[in-house]
Amino acid sequence: MSSHEIDAIRALLTSKPRPVGWAERRQRLDEVGSLWPVADDVRLETVDLGGVPGEWSIAPGSAPSRVLMFFHGGGYCSGSILSHRRMVTEAGRAARMRTLAVGYRLAPEHPFPAAHEDAMTAWRYLRAQGLPAGNIVVGGDSAGGNLTITLINRLRALGEEQPAGAWLASPWTDLTMSGATLATKDAVDPLIHKGYLEELAAAYAPTSIDRRDPLISPLFANLRGFPPTLVQVGSAETLLDDAERFAAAAGAADVNVTLEIWPHMIHAWPLWNAKLFALPAPPPNQRLLHLRFLVASLGAFLRNFEVHGVALPGHDLGELGFGEAFHLS
């Protein structure tokens, strides 16, 4: 099976060394993530989420009454609404939902629990707009996946209504860095390595905080009662174990969870969907490599449960050949 599609992204990501300073790293991620503009038919609107920056997006055919609230990745230290704009807007198109991207505060200037506070503020804003919790899906990539899980767990601990589901792309669930694939996938992951993660974790979580705390490492949380969850991860990323172990823990807790392991894909590869969409479509036996099938898979996941009696539209996974998905529970 050819991996020519993701090789183009590898070449882009390794064309320059990772910058040293936080400001430079943030600028670099914004530059690379925004190389491909948002589609012309997507409408964007800046919004103040009670002191937290946000951005609405809606594509034609999307339901304004249903929302995907998204937290960007970047190790809690970089990433932004800009860097993830294309990923978020195309996910909304696939799900036929409005999206709300959240620009939470970043470490080291704003360490834990600043991002958690902003996530809850964004959730409160959505609920104050009259949106039922069951009309909202929360998602994120990498650290944004971590923030998605911890927000839902905080809502559960408070006895509040939860969102209808969670979407986790390459989630960073274990800040103790105990996953075996940090070593076994180190040579094939062009982005994420243990030393870099240690630097990010130290900036985000002060040394006085136990990194096994479920609010820091949601892998160690009690997940019983967690909403339906889609976990997507690449086979060529060091955080593969973070995704696999979280999905296994969720399944063992009777959560309706689907784990998809995508062949050859690297960390947070949905971020590069515009580049991959621009490449020629692969033959049927290679189509799992193509991002158009990833967003179709997201749409299919969202269709699998209903919000207030209305089924979310999606796509037929059988037609797309998703034989690589693992269903736990």
CSV table of C-alpha atoms in Angstrom, one decimal:
chain,number,residue,atom,x,y,z
A,1,MET,CA,0.0,0.0,0.0
A,2,SER,CA,1.4,3.4,-1.1
A,3,SER,CA,1.8,6.1,1.5
A,4,HIS,CA,2.4,8.9,-1.1
A,5,GLU,CA,-0.3,11.1,0.4
A,6,ILE,CA,1.1,11.4,3.9
A,7,ASP,CA,4.7,11.5,2.6
A,8,ALA,CA,3.8,14.9,1.1
A,9,ILE,CA,2.9,16.1,4.6
A,10,ARG,CA,6.0,14.5,6.1
A,11,ALA,CA,8.1,16.5,3.7
A,12,LEU,CA,6.4,19.7,4.6
A,13,LEU,CA,6.7,19.1,8.4
A,14,THR,CA,10.4,18.3,8.3
A,15,SER,CA,11.3,21.0,5.8
A,16,LYS,CA,12.3,23.3,8.8
A,17,PRO,CA,13.5,22.4,12.3
A,18,ARG,CA,11.1,23.0,15.2
A,19,PRO,CA,11.6,26.5,16.5
A,20,VAL,CA,12.9,26.9,20.0
A,21,GLY,CA,10.8,29.7,21.5
A,22,TRP,CA,7.1,29.5,22.4
A,23,ALA,CA,6.2,32.5,20.2
A,24,GLU,CA,8.1,31.1,17.3
A,25,ARG,CA,6.5,27.6,17.7
A,26,ARG,CA,3.0,29.1,17.7
A,27,GLN,CA,3.8,31.2,14.6
A,28,ARG,CA,5.1,28.1,12.9
A,29,LEU,CA,2.0,26.0,13.6
A,30,ASP,CA,-0.3,28.8,12.5
A,31,GLU,CA,1.7,29.2,9.3
A,32,VAL,CA,1.7,25.5,8.4
A,33,GLY,CA,-1.9,24.9,9.6
A,34,SER,CA,-3.3,27.8,7.6
A,35,LEU,CA,-1.4,27.1,4.3
A,36,TRP,CA,-4.7,26.0,2.8
A,37,PRO,CA,-7.6,28.4,3.2
A,38,VAL,CA,-11.1,27.6,4.3
A,39,ALA,CA,-13.5,26.6,1.6
A,40,ASP,CA,-15.3,29.5,-0.1
A,41,ASP,CA,-18.7,28.3,0.9
A,42,VAL,CA,-18.0,28.2,4.7
A,43,ARG,CA,-19.3,31.2,6.7
A,44,LEU,CA,-17.1,32.3,9.7
A,45,GLU,CA,-18.1,34.5,12.6
A,46,THR,CA,-15.9,35.7,15.5
A,47,VAL,CA,-17.6,35.4,18.9
A,48,ASP,CA,-16.7,36.3,22.5
A,49,LEU,CA,-17.5,33.3,24.7
A,50,GLY,CA,-17.6,35.3,27.9
A,51,GLY,CA,-14.0,36.4,27.7
A,52,VAL,CA,-12.7,33.4,25.7
A,53,PRO,CA,-12.2,33.9,22.0
A,54,GLY,CA,-14.3,31.7,19.7
A,55,GLU,CA,-15.3,31.3,16.1
A,56,TRP,CA,-18.4,30.0,14.6
A,57,SER,CA,-18.4,28.2,11.2
A,58,ILE,CA,-21.2,26.8,9.1
A,59,ALA,CA,-21.2,25.1,5.8
A,60,PRO,CA,-24.1,24.8,3.4
A,61,GLY,CA,-26.6,22.1,4.5
A,62,SER,CA,-25.5,22.2,8.2
A,63,ALA,CA,-28.0,22.4,11.0
A,64,PRO,CA,-27.6,25.5,13.1
A,65,SER,CA,-29.3,23.8,16.0
A,66,ARG,CA,-26.5,21.2,16.3
A,67,VAL,CA,-22.9,22.2,17.3
A,68,LEU,CA,-19.5,20.6,17.2
A,69,MET,CA,-17.4,22.5,19.9
A,70,PHE,CA,-13.7,22.0,19.1
A,71,PHE,CA,-10.5,22.4,21.1
A,72,HIS,CA,-7.3,22.6,19.0
A,73,GLY,CA,-4.2,20.7,19.7
A,74,GLY,CA,-0.7,22.0,20.3
A,75,GLY,CA,0.4,20.4,23.6
A,76,TYR,CA,-1.5,23.1,25.6
A,77,CYS,CA,1.3,25.5,24.6
A,78,SER,CA,0.6,26.3,20.9
A,79,GLY,CA,-2.2,26.0,18.3
A,80,SER,CA,-5.0,28.3,17.7
A,81,ILE,CA,-8.3,28.9,16.0
A,82,LEU,CA,-6.3,29.9,12.9
A,83,SER,CA,-4.1,26.8,12.8
A,84,HIS,CA,-7.0,24.4,13.0
A,85,ARG,CA,-9.6,26.4,11.0
A,86,ARG,CA,-9.6,24.1,7.9
A,87,MET,CA,-9.8,21.0,10.0
A,88,VAL,CA,-12.7,22.3,12.1
A,89,THR,CA,-14.7,23.7,9.3
A,90,GLU,CA,-14.5,20.5,7.2
A,91,ALA,CA,-15.4,18.4,10.2
A,92,GLY,CA,-18.5,20.5,10.6
A,93,ARG,CA,-19.3,20.0,6.9
A,94,ALA,CA,-19.0,16.2,7.3
A,95,ALA,CA,-21.2,16.2,10.4
A,96,ARG,CA,-23.6,18.7,9.0
A,97,MET,CA,-23.3,20.8,12.1
A,98,ARG,CA,-22.3,24.3,13.1
A,99,THR,CA,-18.8,24.4,14.7
A,100,LEU,CA,-17.5,26.5,17.5
A,101,ALA,CA,-13.7,26.7,17.7
A,102,VAL,CA,-12.4,27.7,21.2
A,103,GLY,CA,-9.3,29.8,21.6
A,104,TYR,CA,-8.3,28.7,25.2
A,105,ARG,CA,-5.4,30.2,27.1
A,106,LEU,CA,-2.0,28.6,26.5
A,107,ALA,CA,0.9,27.5,28.8
A,108,PRO,CA,3.5,28.4,30.0
A,109,GLU,CA,1.9,31.8,30.5
A,110,HIS,CA,-1.3,30.2,31.6
A,111,PRO,CA,-0.7,26.7,33.0
A,112,PHE,CA,-3.2,24.3,34.4
A,113,PRO,CA,-6.1,24.9,35.1
A,114,ALA,CA,-6.5,27.9,32.7
A,115,ALA,CA,-7.4,25.8,29.7
A,116,HIS,CA,-10.0,23.9,31.8
A,117,GLU,CA,-11.6,27.1,33.0
A,118,ASP,CA,-11.8,28.4,29.4
A,119,ALA,CA,-13.3,25.1,28.2
A,120,MET,CA,-16.0,25.3,30.9
A,121,THR,CA,-16.7,29.0,30.1
A,122,ALA,CA,-17.2,28.0,26.4
A,123,TRP,CA,-19.5,25.2,27.4
A,124,ARG,CA,-21.5,27.5,29.7
A,125,TYR,CA,-21.8,30.0,26.8
A,126,LEU,CA,-23.2,27.4,24.5
A,127,ARG,CA,-25.7,26.2,27.0
A,128,ALA,CA,-26.7,29.8,27.7
A,129,GLN,CA,-27.7,30.2,24.0
A,130,GLY,CA,-30.5,27.7,24.6
A,131,LEU,CA,-28.7,24.7,23.1
A,132,PRO,CA,-29.6,21.4,24.8
A,133,ALA,CA,-26.5,19.4,25.9
A,134,GLY,CA,-27.7,16.6,23.6
A,135,ASN,CA,-27.4,18.8,20.6
A,136,ILE,CA,-23.7,19.4,21.2
A,137,VAL,CA,-20.7,17.2,20.3
A,138,VAL,CA,-17.3,18.1,21.8
A,139,GLY,CA,-14.1,17.2,20.0
A,140,GLY,CA,-10.4,18.0,19.8
A,141,ASP,CA,-7.0,16.8,18.6
A,142,SER,CA,-4.0,15.9,20.7
A,143,ALA,CA,-4.1,18.2,23.8
A,144,GLY,CA,-7.5,19.3,22.6
A,145,GLY,CA,-8.6,15.7,22.9
A,146,ASN,CA,-7.3,15.7,26.4
A,147,LEU,CA,-9.3,18.8,27.1
A,148,THR,CA,-12.4,17.3,25.6
A,149,ILE,CA,-12.3,14.3,27.9
A,150,THR,CA,-11.6,16.4,31.0
A,151,LEU,CA,-14.4,18.8,30.3
A,152,ILE,CA,-16.9,16.0,30.0
A,153,ASN,CA,-15.5,14.4,33.2
A,154,ARG,CA,-15.9,17.7,35.0
A,155,LEU,CA,-19.5,17.9,33.8
A,156,ARG,CA,-20.1,14.3,35.0
A,157,ALA,CA,-18.6,15.1,38.4
A,158,LEU,CA,-20.9,18.1,38.8
A,159,GLY,CA,-23.9,16.0,37.9
A,160,GLU,CA,-24.7,18.1,34.8
A,161,GLU,CA,-25.9,17.1,31.4
A,162,GLN,CA,-23.2,15.8,29.1
A,163,PRO,CA,-22.8,16.4,25.4
A,164,ALA,CA,-24.2,13.8,23.0
A,165,GLY,CA,-20.7,12.5,22.1
A,166,ALA,CA,-17.0,13.1,21.9
A,167,TRP,CA,-14.6,13.1,18.9
A,168,LEU,CA,-10.9,12.5,19.8
A,169,ALA,CA,-8.2,12.8,17.1
A,170,SER,CA,-4.8,11.6,18.2
A,171,PRO,CA,-5.6,12.3,21.8
A,172,TRP,CA,-2.8,12.9,24.4
A,173,THR,CA,-4.3,11.1,27.3
A,174,ASP,CA,-1.3,10.2,29.5
A,175,LEU,CA,1.0,13.0,30.6
A,176,THR,CA,3.1,10.6,32.6
A,177,MET,CA,4.4,9.4,29.2
A,178,SER,CA,4.1,5.7,30.0
A,179,GLY,CA,2.9,4.5,26.6
A,180,ALA,CA,5.1,1.9,24.9
A,181,THR,CA,4.7,3.5,21.4
A,182,LEU,CA,6.6,6.6,22.6
A,183,ALA,CA,9.6,4.3,22.0
A,184,THR,CA,8.4,1.8,19.4
A,185,LYS,CA,7.0,4.5,17.0
A,186,ASP,CA,9.7,7.2,17.7
A,187,ALA,CA,11.5,6.5,14.4
A,188,VAL,CA,8.4,6.9,12.2
A,189,ASP,CA,6.7,9.8,13.9
A,190,PRO,CA,8.0,13.1,12.4
A,191,LEU,CA,6.4,15.3,15.0
A,192,ILE,CA,6.0,14.0,18.5
A,193,HIS,CA,8.8,12.6,20.6
A,194,LYS,CA,9.0,11.9,24.3
A,195,GLY,CA,11.5,14.7,25.1
A,196,TYR,CA,9.3,17.2,23.4
A,197,LEU,CA,6.2,15.9,25.3
A,198,GLU,CA,8.1,16.2,28.6
A,199,GLU,CA,8.8,19.9,27.8
A,200,LEU,CA,5.2,20.5,27.0
A,201,ALA,CA,4.0,18.7,30.1
A,202,ALA,CA,6.4,20.7,32.4
A,203,ALA,CA,5.1,24.0,30.9
A,204,TYR,CA,1.5,23.0,31.3
A,205,ALA,CA,1.4,21.2,34.7
A,206,PRO,CA,3.5,22.6,37.5
A,207,THR,CA,5.7,20.1,39.3
A,208,SER,CA,3.5,20.2,42.4
A,209,ILE,CA,0.7,18.5,40.4
A,210,ASP,CA,0.6,14.7,40.2
A,211,ARG,CA,0.5,14.0,36.4
A,212,ARG,CA,-1.6,10.9,37.2
A,213,ASP,CA,-4.4,13.2,38.3
A,214,PRO,CA,-7.3,12.4,35.9
A,215,LEU,CA,-7.7,16.1,35.2
A,216,ILE,CA,-4.1,16.0,33.8
A,217,SER,CA,-4.1,12.5,32.4
A,218,PRO,CA,-7.6,11.4,31.6
A,219,LEU,CA,-6.4,7.9,30.8
A,220,PHE,CA,-6.6,7.3,34.6
A,221,ALA,CA,-10.2,8.6,35.0
A,222,ASN,CA,-13.2,6.6,35.9
A,223,LEU,CA,-15.0,6.6,32.5
A,224,ARG,CA,-18.2,4.9,33.4
A,225,GLY,CA,-21.1,6.9,32.1
A,226,PHE,CA,-19.0,8.7,29.4
A,227,PRO,CA,-20.9,9.5,26.2
A,228,PRO,CA,-20.4,7.8,22.9
A,229,THR,CA,-16.9,8.4,21.6
A,230,LEU,CA,-15.0,8.2,18.4
A,231,VAL,CA,-11.2,7.9,18.7
A,232,GLN,CA,-9.1,8.2,15.6
A,233,VAL,CA,-5.3,7.7,15.6
A,234,GLY,CA,-2.6,7.0,13.1
A,235,SER,CA,-0.5,3.8,13.1
A,236,ALA,CA,2.7,5.9,12.7
A,237,GLU,CA,2.4,8.1,15.7
A,238,THR,CA,4.0,7.9,19.2
A,239,LEU,CA,0.7,8.6,20.9
A,240,LEU,CA,-0.9,5.5,19.4
A,241,ASP,CA,-0.8,3.8,22.9
A,242,ASP,CA,-2.5,6.9,24.4
A,243,ALA,CA,-5.5,6.3,22.1
A,244,GLU,CA,-5.5,2.6,22.3
A,245,ARG,CA,-5.4,2.5,26.1
A,246,PHE,CA,-8.0,5.2,26.5
A,247,ALA,CA,-10.4,3.3,24.1
A,248,ALA,CA,-9.8,0.1,26.0
A,249,ALA,CA,-10.4,1.7,29.3
A,250,ALA,CA,-13.6,3.3,28.0
A,251,GLY,CA,-14.8,0.0,26.5
A,252,ALA,CA,-14.1,-1.8,29.8
A,253,ALA,CA,-16.3,0.9,31.5
A,254,ASP,CA,-19.2,0.1,29.1
A,255,VAL,CA,-18.8,3.2,27.1
A,256,ASN,CA,-19.9,3.1,23.4
A,257,VAL,CA,-16.5,3.7,21.9
A,258,THR,CA,-15.1,3.2,18.4
A,259,LEU,CA,-11.4,3.2,17.9
A,260,GLU,CA,-10.0,3.7,14.3
A,261,ILE,CA,-6.3,3.1,13.6
A,262,TRP,CA,-5.5,4.6,10.3
A,263,PRO,CA,-2.6,3.0,8.4
A,264,HIS,CA,0.5,5.1,7.8
A,265,MET,CA,-1.0,8.2,9.4
A,266,ILE,CA,1.0,10.5,11.6
A,267,HIS,CA,0.0,12.6,14.7
A,268,ALA,CA,-3.0,14.8,14.2
A,269,TRP,CA,-3.1,14.1,10.4
A,270,PRO,CA,-6.7,15.5,10.0
A,271,LEU,CA,-5.1,18.9,10.4
A,272,TRP,CA,-3.6,18.6,6.9
A,273,ASN,CA,-6.9,17.6,5.2
A,274,ALA,CA,-6.8,20.4,2.6
A,275,LYS,CA,-3.4,19.1,1.3
A,276,LEU,CA,-4.6,15.6,1.2
A,277,PHE,CA,-7.9,16.5,-0.4
A,278,ALA,CA,-5.9,18.2,-3.2
A,279,LEU,CA,-4.1,15.0,-4.1
A,280,PRO,CA,-5.5,12.5,-6.6
A,281,ALA,CA,-8.0,10.1,-5.0
A,282,PRO,CA,-6.3,6.7,-4.3
A,283,PRO,CA,-7.6,3.4,-5.7
A,284,PRO,CA,-10.3,1.6,-3.6
A,285,ASN,CA,-7.7,-0.7,-1.8
A,286,GLN,CA,-5.9,2.4,-0.6
A,287,ARG,CA,-8.7,4.7,0.2
A,288,LEU,CA,-8.3,4.6,4.0
A,289,LEU,CA,-5.3,6.9,3.4
A,290,HIS,CA,-7.5,9.7,2.1
A,291,LEU,CA,-8.9,12.4,4.3
A,292,ARG,CA,-12.2,12.5,2.5
A,293,PHE,CA,-12.9,9.2,4.1
A,294,LEU,CA,-11.9,10.4,7.5
A,295,VAL,CA,-14.5,13.1,7.6
A,296,ALA,CA,-17.1,10.7,6.2
A,297,SER,CA,-16.2,8.4,9.0
A,298,LEU,CA,-16.8,11.3,11.5
A,299,GLY,CA,-20.2,12.0,9.9
A,300,ALA,CA,-21.1,8.3,10.1
A,301,PHE,CA,-20.2,8.3,13.8
A,302,LEU,CA,-22.4,11.3,14.5
A,303,ARG,CA,-25.3,9.6,12.8
A,304,ASN,CA,-25.1,6.6,15.1
A,305,PHE,CA,-26.8,8.4,17.9
A,306,GLU,CA,-29.7,10.8,18.0
A,307,VAL,CA,-30.1,14.3,19.5
A,308,HIS,CA,-33.5,14.9,20.9
A,309,GLY,CA,-35.1,12.3,18.6
A,310,VAL,CA,-33.4,13.6,15.4
A,311,ALA,CA,-30.8,11.4,13.8
A,312,LEU,CA,-27.6,13.2,12.8
A,313,PRO,CA,-26.9,12.7,9.1
A,314,GLY,CA,-23.8,10.9,8.0
A,315,HIS,CA,-22.5,8.3,5.6
A,316,ASP,CA,-22.5,4.6,5.2
A,317,LEU,CA,-19.2,3.1,6.5
A,318,GLY,CA,-19.9,0.0,4.6
A,319,GLU,CA,-19.8,1.9,1.3
A,320,LEU,CA,-16.5,3.4,2.3
A,321,GLY,CA,-14.7,0.2,3.2
A,322,PHE,CA,-13.8,0.9,6.8
A,323,GLY,CA,-12.5,-2.5,7.7
A,324,GLU,CA,-9.9,-1.1,10.0
A,325,ALA,CA,-12.3,0.1,12.7
A,326,PHE,CA,-12.3,-1.6,16.1
A,327,HIS,CA,-15.5,-1.5,18.1
A,328,LEU,CA,-15.0,-1.8,21.8
A,329,SER,CA,-18.3,-2.6,23.7
